Coordinates of C-alpha atoms and ligand atoms in Angstrom, one line a residue:
X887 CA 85.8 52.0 -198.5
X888 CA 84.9 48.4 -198.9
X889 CA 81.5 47.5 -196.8
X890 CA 80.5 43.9 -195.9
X891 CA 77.2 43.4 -198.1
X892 CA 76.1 40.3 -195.7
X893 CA 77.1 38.9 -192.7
X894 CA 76.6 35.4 -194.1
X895 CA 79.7 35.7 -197.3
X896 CA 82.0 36.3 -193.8
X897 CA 80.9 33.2 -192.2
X898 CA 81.2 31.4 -195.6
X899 CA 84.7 32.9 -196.3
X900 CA 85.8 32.0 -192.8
X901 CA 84.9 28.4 -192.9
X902 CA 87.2 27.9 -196.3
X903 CA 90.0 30.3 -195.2
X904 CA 93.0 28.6 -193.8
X905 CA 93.5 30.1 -190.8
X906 CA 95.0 28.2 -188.0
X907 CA 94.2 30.8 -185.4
X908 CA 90.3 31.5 -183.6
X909 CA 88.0 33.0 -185.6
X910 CA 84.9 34.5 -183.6
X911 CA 81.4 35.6 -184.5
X912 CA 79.0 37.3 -182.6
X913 CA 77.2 35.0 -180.3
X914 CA 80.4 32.4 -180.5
X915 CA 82.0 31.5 -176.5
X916 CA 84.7 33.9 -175.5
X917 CA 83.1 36.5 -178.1
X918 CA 82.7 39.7 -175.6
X919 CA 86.0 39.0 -174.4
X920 CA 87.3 38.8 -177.9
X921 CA 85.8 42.1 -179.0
X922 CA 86.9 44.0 -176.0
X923 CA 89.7 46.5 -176.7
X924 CA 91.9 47.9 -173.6
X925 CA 90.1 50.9 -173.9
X926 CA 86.8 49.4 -171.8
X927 CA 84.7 52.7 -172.9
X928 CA 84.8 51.7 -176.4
X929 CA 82.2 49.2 -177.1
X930 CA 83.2 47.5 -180.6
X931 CA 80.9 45.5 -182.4
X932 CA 82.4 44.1 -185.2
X933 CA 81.1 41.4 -187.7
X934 CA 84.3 39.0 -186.8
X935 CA 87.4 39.1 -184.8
X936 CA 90.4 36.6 -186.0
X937 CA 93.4 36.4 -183.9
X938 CA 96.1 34.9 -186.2
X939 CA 98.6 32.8 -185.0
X940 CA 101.3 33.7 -188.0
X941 CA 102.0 35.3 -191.2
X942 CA 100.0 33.1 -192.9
X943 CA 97.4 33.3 -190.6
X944 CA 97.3 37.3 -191.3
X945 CA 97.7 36.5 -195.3
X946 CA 94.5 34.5 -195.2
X947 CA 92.4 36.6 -192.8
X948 CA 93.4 39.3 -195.8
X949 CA 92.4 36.8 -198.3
X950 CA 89.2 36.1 -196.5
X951 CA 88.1 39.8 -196.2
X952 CA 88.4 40.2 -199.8
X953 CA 86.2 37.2 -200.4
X954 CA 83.6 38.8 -197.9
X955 CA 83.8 42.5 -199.0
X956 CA 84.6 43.4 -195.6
X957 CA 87.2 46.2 -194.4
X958 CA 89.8 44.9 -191.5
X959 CA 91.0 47.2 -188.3
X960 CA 93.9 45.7 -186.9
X961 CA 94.3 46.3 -183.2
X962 CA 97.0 45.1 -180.8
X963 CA 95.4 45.9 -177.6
X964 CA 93.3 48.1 -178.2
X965 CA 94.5 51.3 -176.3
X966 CA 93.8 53.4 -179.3
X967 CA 90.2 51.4 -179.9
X968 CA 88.3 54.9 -179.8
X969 CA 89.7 56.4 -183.2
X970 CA 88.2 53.4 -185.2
X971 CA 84.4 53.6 -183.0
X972 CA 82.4 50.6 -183.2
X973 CA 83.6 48.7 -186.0
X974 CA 80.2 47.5 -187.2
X975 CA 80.3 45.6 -190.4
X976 CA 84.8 45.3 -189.6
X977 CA 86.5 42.3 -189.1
X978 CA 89.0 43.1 -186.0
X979 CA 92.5 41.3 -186.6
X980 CA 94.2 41.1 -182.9
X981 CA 97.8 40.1 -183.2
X982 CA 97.8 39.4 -179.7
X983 CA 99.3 35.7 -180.6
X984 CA 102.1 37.4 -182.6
X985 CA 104.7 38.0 -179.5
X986 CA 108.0 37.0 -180.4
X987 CA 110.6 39.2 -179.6
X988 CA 114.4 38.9 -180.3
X989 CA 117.3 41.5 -179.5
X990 CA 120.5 41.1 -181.6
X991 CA 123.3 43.9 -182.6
X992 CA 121.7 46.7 -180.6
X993 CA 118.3 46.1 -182.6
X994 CA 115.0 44.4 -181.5
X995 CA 112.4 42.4 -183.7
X996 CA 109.0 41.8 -182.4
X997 CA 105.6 40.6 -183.4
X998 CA 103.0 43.0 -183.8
X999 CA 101.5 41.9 -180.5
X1000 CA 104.6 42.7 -178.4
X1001 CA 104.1 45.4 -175.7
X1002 CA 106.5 48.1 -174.5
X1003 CA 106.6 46.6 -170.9
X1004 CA 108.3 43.4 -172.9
X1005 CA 110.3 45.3 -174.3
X1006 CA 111.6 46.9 -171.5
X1007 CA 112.7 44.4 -169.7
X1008 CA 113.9 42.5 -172.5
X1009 CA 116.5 45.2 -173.5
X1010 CA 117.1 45.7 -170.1
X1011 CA 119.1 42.7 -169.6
X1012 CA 121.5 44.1 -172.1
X1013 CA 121.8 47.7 -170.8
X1014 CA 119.6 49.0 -173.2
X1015 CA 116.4 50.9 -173.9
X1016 CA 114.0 51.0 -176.5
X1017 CA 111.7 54.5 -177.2
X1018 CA 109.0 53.3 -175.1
X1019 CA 105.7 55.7 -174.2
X1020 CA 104.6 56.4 -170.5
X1021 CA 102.6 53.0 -170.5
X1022 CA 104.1 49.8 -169.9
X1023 CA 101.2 47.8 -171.9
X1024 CA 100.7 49.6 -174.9
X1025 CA 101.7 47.7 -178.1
X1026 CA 104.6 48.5 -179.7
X1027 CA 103.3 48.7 -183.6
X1028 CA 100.4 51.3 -182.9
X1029 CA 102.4 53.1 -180.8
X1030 CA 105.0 53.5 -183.6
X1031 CA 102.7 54.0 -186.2
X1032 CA 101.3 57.4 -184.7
X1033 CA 105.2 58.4 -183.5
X1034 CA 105.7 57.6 -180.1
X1035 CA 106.6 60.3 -177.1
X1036 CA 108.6 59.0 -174.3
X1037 CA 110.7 59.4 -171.7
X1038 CA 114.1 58.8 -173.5
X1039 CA 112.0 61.3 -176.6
X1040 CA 114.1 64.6 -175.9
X1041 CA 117.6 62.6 -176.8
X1042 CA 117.3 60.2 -179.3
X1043 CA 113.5 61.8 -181.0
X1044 CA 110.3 60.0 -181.6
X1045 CA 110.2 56.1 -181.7
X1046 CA 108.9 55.9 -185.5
X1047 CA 112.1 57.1 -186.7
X1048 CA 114.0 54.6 -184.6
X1049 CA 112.3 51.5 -187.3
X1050 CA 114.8 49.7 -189.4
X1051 CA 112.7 47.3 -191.3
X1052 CA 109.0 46.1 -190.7
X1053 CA 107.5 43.2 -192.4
X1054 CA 103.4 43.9 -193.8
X1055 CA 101.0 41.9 -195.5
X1056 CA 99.4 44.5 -197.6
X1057 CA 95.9 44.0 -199.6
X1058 CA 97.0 42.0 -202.1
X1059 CA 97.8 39.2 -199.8
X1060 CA 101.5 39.5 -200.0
X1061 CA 104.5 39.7 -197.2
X1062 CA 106.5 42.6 -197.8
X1063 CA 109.9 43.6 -196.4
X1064 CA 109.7 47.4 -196.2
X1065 CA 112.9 49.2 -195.5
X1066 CA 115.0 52.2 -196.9
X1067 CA 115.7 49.9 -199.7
X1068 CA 112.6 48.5 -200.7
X1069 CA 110.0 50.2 -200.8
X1070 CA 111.4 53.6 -199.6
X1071 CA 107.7 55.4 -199.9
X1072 CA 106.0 52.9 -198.1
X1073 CA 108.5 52.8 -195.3
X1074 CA 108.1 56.9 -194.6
X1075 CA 104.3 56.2 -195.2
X1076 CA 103.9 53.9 -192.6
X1077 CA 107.1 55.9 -189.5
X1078 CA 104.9 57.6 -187.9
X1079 CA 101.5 58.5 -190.7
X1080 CA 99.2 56.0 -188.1
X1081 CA 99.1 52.5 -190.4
X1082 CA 96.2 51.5 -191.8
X1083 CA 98.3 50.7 -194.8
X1084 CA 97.8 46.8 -194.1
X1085 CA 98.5 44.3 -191.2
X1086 CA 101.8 45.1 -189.8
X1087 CA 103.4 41.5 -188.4
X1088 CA 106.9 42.6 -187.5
X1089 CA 108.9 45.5 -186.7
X1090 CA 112.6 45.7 -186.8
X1091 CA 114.0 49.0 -184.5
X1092 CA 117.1 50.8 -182.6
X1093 CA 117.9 50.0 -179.2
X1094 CA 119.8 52.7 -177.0
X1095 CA 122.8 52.6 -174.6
X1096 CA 120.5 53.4 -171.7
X1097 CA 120.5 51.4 -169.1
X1098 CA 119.8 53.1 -166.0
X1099 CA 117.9 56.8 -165.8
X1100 CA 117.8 59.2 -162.6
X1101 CA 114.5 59.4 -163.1
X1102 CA 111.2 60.4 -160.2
X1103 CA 108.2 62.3 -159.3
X1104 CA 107.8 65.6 -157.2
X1105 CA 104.5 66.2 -155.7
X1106 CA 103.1 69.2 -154.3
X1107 CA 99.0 70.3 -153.2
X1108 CA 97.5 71.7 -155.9
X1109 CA 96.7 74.9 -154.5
X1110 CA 100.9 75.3 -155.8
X1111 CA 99.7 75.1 -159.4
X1112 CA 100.8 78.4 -160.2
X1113 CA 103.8 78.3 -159.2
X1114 CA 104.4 75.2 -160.5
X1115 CA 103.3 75.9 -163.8
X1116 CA 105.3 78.8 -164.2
X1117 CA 108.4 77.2 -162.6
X1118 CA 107.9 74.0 -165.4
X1119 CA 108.2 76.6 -168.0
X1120 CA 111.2 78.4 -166.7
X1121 CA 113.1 75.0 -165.8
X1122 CA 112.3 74.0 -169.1
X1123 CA 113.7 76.2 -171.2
X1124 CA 116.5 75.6 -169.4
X1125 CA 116.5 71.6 -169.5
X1126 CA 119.1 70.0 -172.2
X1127 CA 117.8 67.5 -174.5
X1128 CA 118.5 64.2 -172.0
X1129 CA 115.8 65.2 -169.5
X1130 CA 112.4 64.9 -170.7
X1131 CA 109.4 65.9 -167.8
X1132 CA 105.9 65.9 -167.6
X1133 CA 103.8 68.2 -165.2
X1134 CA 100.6 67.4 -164.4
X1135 CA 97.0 68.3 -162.3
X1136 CA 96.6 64.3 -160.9
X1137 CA 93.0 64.5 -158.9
X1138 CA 93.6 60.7 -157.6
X1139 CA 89.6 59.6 -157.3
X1140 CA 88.5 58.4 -153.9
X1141 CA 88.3 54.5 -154.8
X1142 CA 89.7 51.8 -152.8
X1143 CA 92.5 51.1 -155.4
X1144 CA 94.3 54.4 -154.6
X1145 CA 95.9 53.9 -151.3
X1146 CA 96.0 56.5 -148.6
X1147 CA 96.8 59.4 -148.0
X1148 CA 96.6 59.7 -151.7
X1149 CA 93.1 58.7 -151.8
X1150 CA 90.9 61.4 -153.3
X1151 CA 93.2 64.1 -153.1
X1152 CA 94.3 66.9 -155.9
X1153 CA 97.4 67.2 -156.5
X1154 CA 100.3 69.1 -158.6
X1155 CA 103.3 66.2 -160.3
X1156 CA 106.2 66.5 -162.3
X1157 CA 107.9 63.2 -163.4
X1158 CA 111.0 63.4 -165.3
X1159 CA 113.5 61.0 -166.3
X1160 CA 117.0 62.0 -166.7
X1161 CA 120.1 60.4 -168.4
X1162 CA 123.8 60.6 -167.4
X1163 CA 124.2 59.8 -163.7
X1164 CA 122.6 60.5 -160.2
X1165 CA 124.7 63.6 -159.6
X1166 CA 123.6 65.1 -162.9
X1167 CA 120.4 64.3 -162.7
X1168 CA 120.2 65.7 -159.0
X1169 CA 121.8 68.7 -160.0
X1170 CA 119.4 69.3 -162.9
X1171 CA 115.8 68.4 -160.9
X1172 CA 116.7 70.5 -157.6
X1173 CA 115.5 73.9 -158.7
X1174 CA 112.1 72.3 -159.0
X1175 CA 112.4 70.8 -155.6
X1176 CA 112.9 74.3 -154.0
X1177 CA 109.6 76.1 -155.7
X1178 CA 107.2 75.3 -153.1
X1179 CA 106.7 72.8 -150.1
X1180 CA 106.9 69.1 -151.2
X1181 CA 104.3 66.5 -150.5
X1182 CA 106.8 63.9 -151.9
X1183 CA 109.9 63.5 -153.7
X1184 CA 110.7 59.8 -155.4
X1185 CA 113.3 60.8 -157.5
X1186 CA 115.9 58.3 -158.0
X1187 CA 118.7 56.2 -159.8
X1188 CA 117.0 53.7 -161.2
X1189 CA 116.9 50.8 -164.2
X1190 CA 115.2 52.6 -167.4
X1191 CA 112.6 49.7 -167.7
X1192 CA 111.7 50.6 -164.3
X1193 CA 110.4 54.1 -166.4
X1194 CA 107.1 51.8 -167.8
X1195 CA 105.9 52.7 -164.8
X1196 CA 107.0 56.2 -163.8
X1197 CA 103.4 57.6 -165.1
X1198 CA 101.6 55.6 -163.0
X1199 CA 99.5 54.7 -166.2
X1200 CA 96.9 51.6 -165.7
X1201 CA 98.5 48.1 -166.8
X1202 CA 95.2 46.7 -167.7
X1203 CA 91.8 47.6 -169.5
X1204 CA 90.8 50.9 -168.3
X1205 CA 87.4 52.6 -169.3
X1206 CA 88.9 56.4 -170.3
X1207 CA 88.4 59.5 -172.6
X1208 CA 91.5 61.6 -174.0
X1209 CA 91.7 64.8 -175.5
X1210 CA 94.8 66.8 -176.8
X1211 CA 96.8 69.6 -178.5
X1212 CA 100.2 70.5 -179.0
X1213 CA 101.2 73.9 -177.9
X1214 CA 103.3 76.6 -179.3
X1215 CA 104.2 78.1 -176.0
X1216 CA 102.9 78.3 -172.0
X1217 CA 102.7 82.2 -171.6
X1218 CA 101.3 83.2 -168.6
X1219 CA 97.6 83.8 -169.9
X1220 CA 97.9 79.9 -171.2
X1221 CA 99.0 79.2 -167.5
X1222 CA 95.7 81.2 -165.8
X1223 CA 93.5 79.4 -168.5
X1224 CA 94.9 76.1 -167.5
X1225 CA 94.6 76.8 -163.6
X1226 CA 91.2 77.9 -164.5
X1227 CA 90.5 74.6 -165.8
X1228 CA 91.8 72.3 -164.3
X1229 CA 93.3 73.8 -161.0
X1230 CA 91.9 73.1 -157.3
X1231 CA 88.9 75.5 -157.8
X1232 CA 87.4 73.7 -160.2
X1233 CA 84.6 71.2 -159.4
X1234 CA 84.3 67.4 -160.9
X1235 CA 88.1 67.0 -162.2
X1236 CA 89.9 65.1 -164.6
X1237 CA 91.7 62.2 -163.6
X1238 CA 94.9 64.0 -165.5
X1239 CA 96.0 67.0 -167.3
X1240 CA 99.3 67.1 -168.1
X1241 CA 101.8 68.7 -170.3
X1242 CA 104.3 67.1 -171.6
X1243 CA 108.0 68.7 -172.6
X1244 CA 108.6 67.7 -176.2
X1245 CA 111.5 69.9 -178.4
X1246 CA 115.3 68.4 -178.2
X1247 CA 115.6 65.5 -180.6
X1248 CA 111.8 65.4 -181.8
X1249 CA 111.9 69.0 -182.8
X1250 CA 114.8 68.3 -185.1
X1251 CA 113.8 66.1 -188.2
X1252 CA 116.8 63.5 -188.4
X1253 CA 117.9 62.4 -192.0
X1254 CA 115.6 59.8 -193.8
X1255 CA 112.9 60.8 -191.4
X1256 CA 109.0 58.6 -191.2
X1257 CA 105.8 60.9 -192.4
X1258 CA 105.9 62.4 -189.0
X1259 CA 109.3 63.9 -189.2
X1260 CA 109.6 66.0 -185.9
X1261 CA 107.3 68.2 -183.9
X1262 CA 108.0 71.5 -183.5
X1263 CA 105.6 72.2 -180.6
X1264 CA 107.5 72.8 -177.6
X1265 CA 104.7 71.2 -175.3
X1266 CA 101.6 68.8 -175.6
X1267 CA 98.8 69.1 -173.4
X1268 CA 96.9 65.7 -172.6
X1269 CA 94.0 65.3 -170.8
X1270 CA 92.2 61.9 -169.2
X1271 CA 88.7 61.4 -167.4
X1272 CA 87.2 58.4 -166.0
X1273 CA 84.5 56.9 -168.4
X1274 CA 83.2 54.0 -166.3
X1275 CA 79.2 54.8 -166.9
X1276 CA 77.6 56.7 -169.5
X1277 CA 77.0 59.6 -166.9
X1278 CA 81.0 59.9 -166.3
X1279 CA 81.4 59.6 -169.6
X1280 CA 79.0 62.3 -170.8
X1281 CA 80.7 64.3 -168.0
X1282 CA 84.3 63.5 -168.9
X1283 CA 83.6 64.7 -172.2
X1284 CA 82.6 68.1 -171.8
X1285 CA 85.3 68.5 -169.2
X1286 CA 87.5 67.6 -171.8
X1287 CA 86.5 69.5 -174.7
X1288 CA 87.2 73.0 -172.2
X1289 CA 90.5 71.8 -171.1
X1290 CA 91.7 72.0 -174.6
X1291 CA 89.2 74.6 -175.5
X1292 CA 91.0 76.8 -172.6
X1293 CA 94.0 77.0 -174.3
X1294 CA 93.0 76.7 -178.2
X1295 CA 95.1 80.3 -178.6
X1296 CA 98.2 78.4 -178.2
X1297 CA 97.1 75.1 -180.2
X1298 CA 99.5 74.6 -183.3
X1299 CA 97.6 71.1 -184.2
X1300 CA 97.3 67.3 -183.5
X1301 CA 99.9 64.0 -182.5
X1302 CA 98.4 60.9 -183.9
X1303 CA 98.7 58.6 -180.9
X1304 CA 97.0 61.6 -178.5
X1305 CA 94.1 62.0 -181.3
X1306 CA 91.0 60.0 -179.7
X1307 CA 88.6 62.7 -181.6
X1308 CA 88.2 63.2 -184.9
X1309 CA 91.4 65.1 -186.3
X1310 CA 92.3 67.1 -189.6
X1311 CA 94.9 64.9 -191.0
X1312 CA 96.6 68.1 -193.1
X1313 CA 96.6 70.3 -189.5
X1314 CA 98.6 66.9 -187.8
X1315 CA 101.0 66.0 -190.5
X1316 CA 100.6 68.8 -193.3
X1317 CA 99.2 69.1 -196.5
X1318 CA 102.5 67.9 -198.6
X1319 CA 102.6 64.8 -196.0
X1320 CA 98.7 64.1 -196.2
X1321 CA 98.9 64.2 -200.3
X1322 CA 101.8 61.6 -200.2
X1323 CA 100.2 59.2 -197.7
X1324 CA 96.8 59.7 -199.7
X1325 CA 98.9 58.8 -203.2
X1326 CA 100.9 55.6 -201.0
X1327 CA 97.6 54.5 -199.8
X1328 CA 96.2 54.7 -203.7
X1329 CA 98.7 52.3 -204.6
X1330 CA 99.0 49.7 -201.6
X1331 CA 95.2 49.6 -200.6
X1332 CA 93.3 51.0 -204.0
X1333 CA 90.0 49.7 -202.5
X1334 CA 90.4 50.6 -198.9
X1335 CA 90.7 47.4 -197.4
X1336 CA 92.4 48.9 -194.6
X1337 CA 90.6 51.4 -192.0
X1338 CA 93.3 54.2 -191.4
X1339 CA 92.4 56.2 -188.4
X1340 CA 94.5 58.9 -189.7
X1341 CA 92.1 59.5 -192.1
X1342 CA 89.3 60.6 -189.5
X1343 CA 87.4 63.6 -191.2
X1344 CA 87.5 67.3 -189.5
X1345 CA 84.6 66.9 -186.6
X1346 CA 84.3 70.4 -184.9
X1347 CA 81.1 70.2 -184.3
X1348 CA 82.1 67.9 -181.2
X1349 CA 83.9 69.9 -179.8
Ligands
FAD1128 C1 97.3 54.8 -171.0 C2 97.9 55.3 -172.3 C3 99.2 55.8 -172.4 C4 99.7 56.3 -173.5 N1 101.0 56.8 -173.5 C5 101.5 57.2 -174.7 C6 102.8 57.8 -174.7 O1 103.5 58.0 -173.7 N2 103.3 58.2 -175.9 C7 102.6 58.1 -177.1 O2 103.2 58.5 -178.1 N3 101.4 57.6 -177.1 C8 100.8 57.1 -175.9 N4 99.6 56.6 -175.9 C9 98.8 56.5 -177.2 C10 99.2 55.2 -177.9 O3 100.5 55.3 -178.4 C11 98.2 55.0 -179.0 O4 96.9 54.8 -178.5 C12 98.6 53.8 -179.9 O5 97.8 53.8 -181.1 C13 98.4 52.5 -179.1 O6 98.9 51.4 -179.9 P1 98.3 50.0 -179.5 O7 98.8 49.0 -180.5 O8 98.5 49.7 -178.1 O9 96.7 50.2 -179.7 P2 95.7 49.6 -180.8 O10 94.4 50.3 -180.5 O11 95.7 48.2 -180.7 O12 96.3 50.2 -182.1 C14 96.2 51.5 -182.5 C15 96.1 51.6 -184.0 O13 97.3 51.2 -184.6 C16 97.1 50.5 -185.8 N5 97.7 49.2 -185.6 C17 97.9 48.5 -184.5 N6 98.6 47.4 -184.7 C18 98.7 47.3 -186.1 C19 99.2 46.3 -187.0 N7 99.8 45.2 -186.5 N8 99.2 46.6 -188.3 C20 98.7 47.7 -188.7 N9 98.1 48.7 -188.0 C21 98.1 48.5 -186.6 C22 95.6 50.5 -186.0 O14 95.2 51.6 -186.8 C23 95.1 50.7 -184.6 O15 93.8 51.2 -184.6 C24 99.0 56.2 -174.8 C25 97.7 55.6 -174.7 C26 97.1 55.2 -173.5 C27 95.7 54.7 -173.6

């Protein structure tokens, strides 16, 4: 990996490289703002941050990094800031500025600063839906980098194999179209094996005839979580590949911003989103409405870019800690363990811990599949606390680590974009996958230009 030998060769390579967008240093107006990623917990300190304003822009802030010996992290807001740490020494390229977005022929092209919410309502207007995540501001090219799980993921399979073509400037300061045709390797590399592989500045993917969902949340008190639980894993068995859910333990803090009654209560979710009509949708959802009593029901017809905000996920900078694991089953001991966790007994909560139904379309590797071809796991269990001082932090952390540590029997590896800890590359993607990536990366970045955050070492010791 290529280290920046002295601040002073960055501001010197700065000043002569032709780049038309900012260009801040520590100490510079706007700098904390500029360094800032949406994760707020992360505190990133690195030795420049150029938000480019073009392709040529990104092609000399390359340029300019090999001049200063310095390795880049490219970020588009941030959301997945905590893989990379504190970037000391990095030069942070934010292709915020990059935001065009275009919709022709039942594809869309976007900038690498384009968010999923855009998207949303862009393809929207012609009755259709792109593979969008739970969150409405999370960028498009990270998120397809690592995969991407949705709410449309059960029928039409994780977002990085949706990618038709994506335009990179790779270390050697050229623009490459990468597509099935050229460069065949690099194109699986970079569908769904979590970038790093150069400065993505436009992606090219498939758009989908959805255009509305029956799609809602049921709530119950969390003293239901048993039977909810076990009912989630009965229904889901059951559920055919155009209904994708997510059941959760939501323990709403008791802050202003949550409105009442909701304020600082613990409760039991399931959000699901279901495609092919109200009456299906209805008749599909209703076992789970007759489980237990219901605290609320929202489940309606609805326009699929509405589903950005099904999740309820923050739409702005939010100071949080994630951990993860995919599952290879919920049998009932995995159910106690996770009631033991995280159910109503247990004191100082997690904002969320949710599992999420994957199988359908993602289990089933379609043909010329990205690095992450499919996931086999039948569930992924996600985990959030609130990290807004070091004590939460501290506190989130360790209630994290037994949340997933509670059901490690049932772990069958990592996702990318869940990985906020330190992950075995060869246990997310598997050894063949990991040896390919490592040779791509030989070739495209031979001196590590690039910080990959797929290539986070093993770190038990943390957990
Ligand atoms: C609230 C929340 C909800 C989420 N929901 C989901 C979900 O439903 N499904 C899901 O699959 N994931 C989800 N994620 C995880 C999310 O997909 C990852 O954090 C993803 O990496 C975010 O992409 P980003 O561009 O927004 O973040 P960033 O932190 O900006 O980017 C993440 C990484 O992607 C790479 N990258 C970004 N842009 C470029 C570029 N232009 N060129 C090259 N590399 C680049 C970099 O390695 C960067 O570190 C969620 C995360 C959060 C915080």
């Amino acid at each position: 990996m290529t280290t920046l030998t002295h601040p002073s060769s960055l501001e010197a390579a700065a000043a002569v490289a032709p780049i038309d967008g900012p260009v801040l240093f520590p100490g510079d107006d706007g700098w904390d703002g500029a360094r800032q990623a949406w994760n707020l917990a992360v505190e990133q300190r690195p030795a420049a941050v150029v938000f480019p304003r073009s392709t040529g822009d990104v092609v000399a802030a390359v340029r300019m990094a090999e001049d200063a010996g310095a390795t880049i992290v490219t970020q588009g807001t941030g959301h997945g800031a905590a893989t990379h740490g504190p970037l000391d020494g990095r030069i942070l390229v934010r292709t915020t500025n990059l935001r065009d977005l275009r919709i022709a022929g039942g594809t869309c092209r976007v900038g690498a600063g384009a968010l999923w919410g855009e998207v949303a309502v862009a393809a929207g207007r012609y009755g259709l839906s792109g593979l969008a995540g739970s969150s409405t501001d999370v960028g498009v090219v990270g998120y397809t980098l690592g995969g991407g799980i949705g709410w449309l993921s059960r029928r039409y399979g994780l977002a990085s194999n949706a990618v038709r073509r994506i335009e990179m400037v790779t270390a050697d300061g050229h623009v490459r179209l990468i597509d099935d045709r050229h460069d065949p390797d690099l194109f699986w590399a970079l569908r769904g094996g979590g970038g790093g592989l150069g400065i993505v500045t436009a992606l090219e993917f498939d758009l989908f005839p959805v255009a509305s969902v029956y799609a809602g949340t049921l709530a119950w008190d969390a003293i239901h979580a048993p039977v909810v639980l076990a009912a989630f894993r009965e229904w889901t068995a059951t559920l055919p590949e155009e209904a994708t859910s997510i059941v959760r333990f939501l323990n709403l803090p008791p802050i202003p911003e949550v409105p009442e009654p909701l304020r600082g209560t613990r409760m039991m979710t399931l959000g699901a989103a279901v495609i092919g009509g109200a009456e299906h949708g209805a008749r599909l959802v209703d076992p789970m409405r007759r489980i237990a009593p219901l605290a609320g029901d929202t489940f309606a017809m609805m326009p699929a870019a509405d589903l950005r905000h099904l999740h309820g996920d923050p739409d702005g900078p939010t100071p949080g800690l994630a951990h993860h694991t995919l599952l290879a089953g919920l049998p009932d001991a995995a159910l106690d363990a996770l009631v033991g966790v995280a159910g109503v007994d247990t004191p100082a909560p997690l904002i969320s811990v949710e599992v999420r139904h994957l199988g359908g379309a993602l289990a089933t590797p379609p043909a010329n599949a990205g690095a992450l071809s499919h996931i086999s796991a039948p569930y992924v269990l996600n985990a959030v606390g609130a990290a807004g001082t070091a004590e939460q932090a501290a506190a989130s952390s360790q209630r994290l680590t037994e949340t997933v540590d509670a059901v490690a029997r049932w772990s069958t590896g990592s996702y990318l974009n869940f990985a906020e800890r330190a992950v075995d590359v060869d246990a997310a993607l598997g050894t063949g996958t990991a040896k390919r990536l490592a040779a791509i990366r030989a070739r495209i970045d031979p001196g590590g230009r690039f910080a990959m955050r797929s290539t986070v070492v093993p770190d038990r010791a943390s957990r």
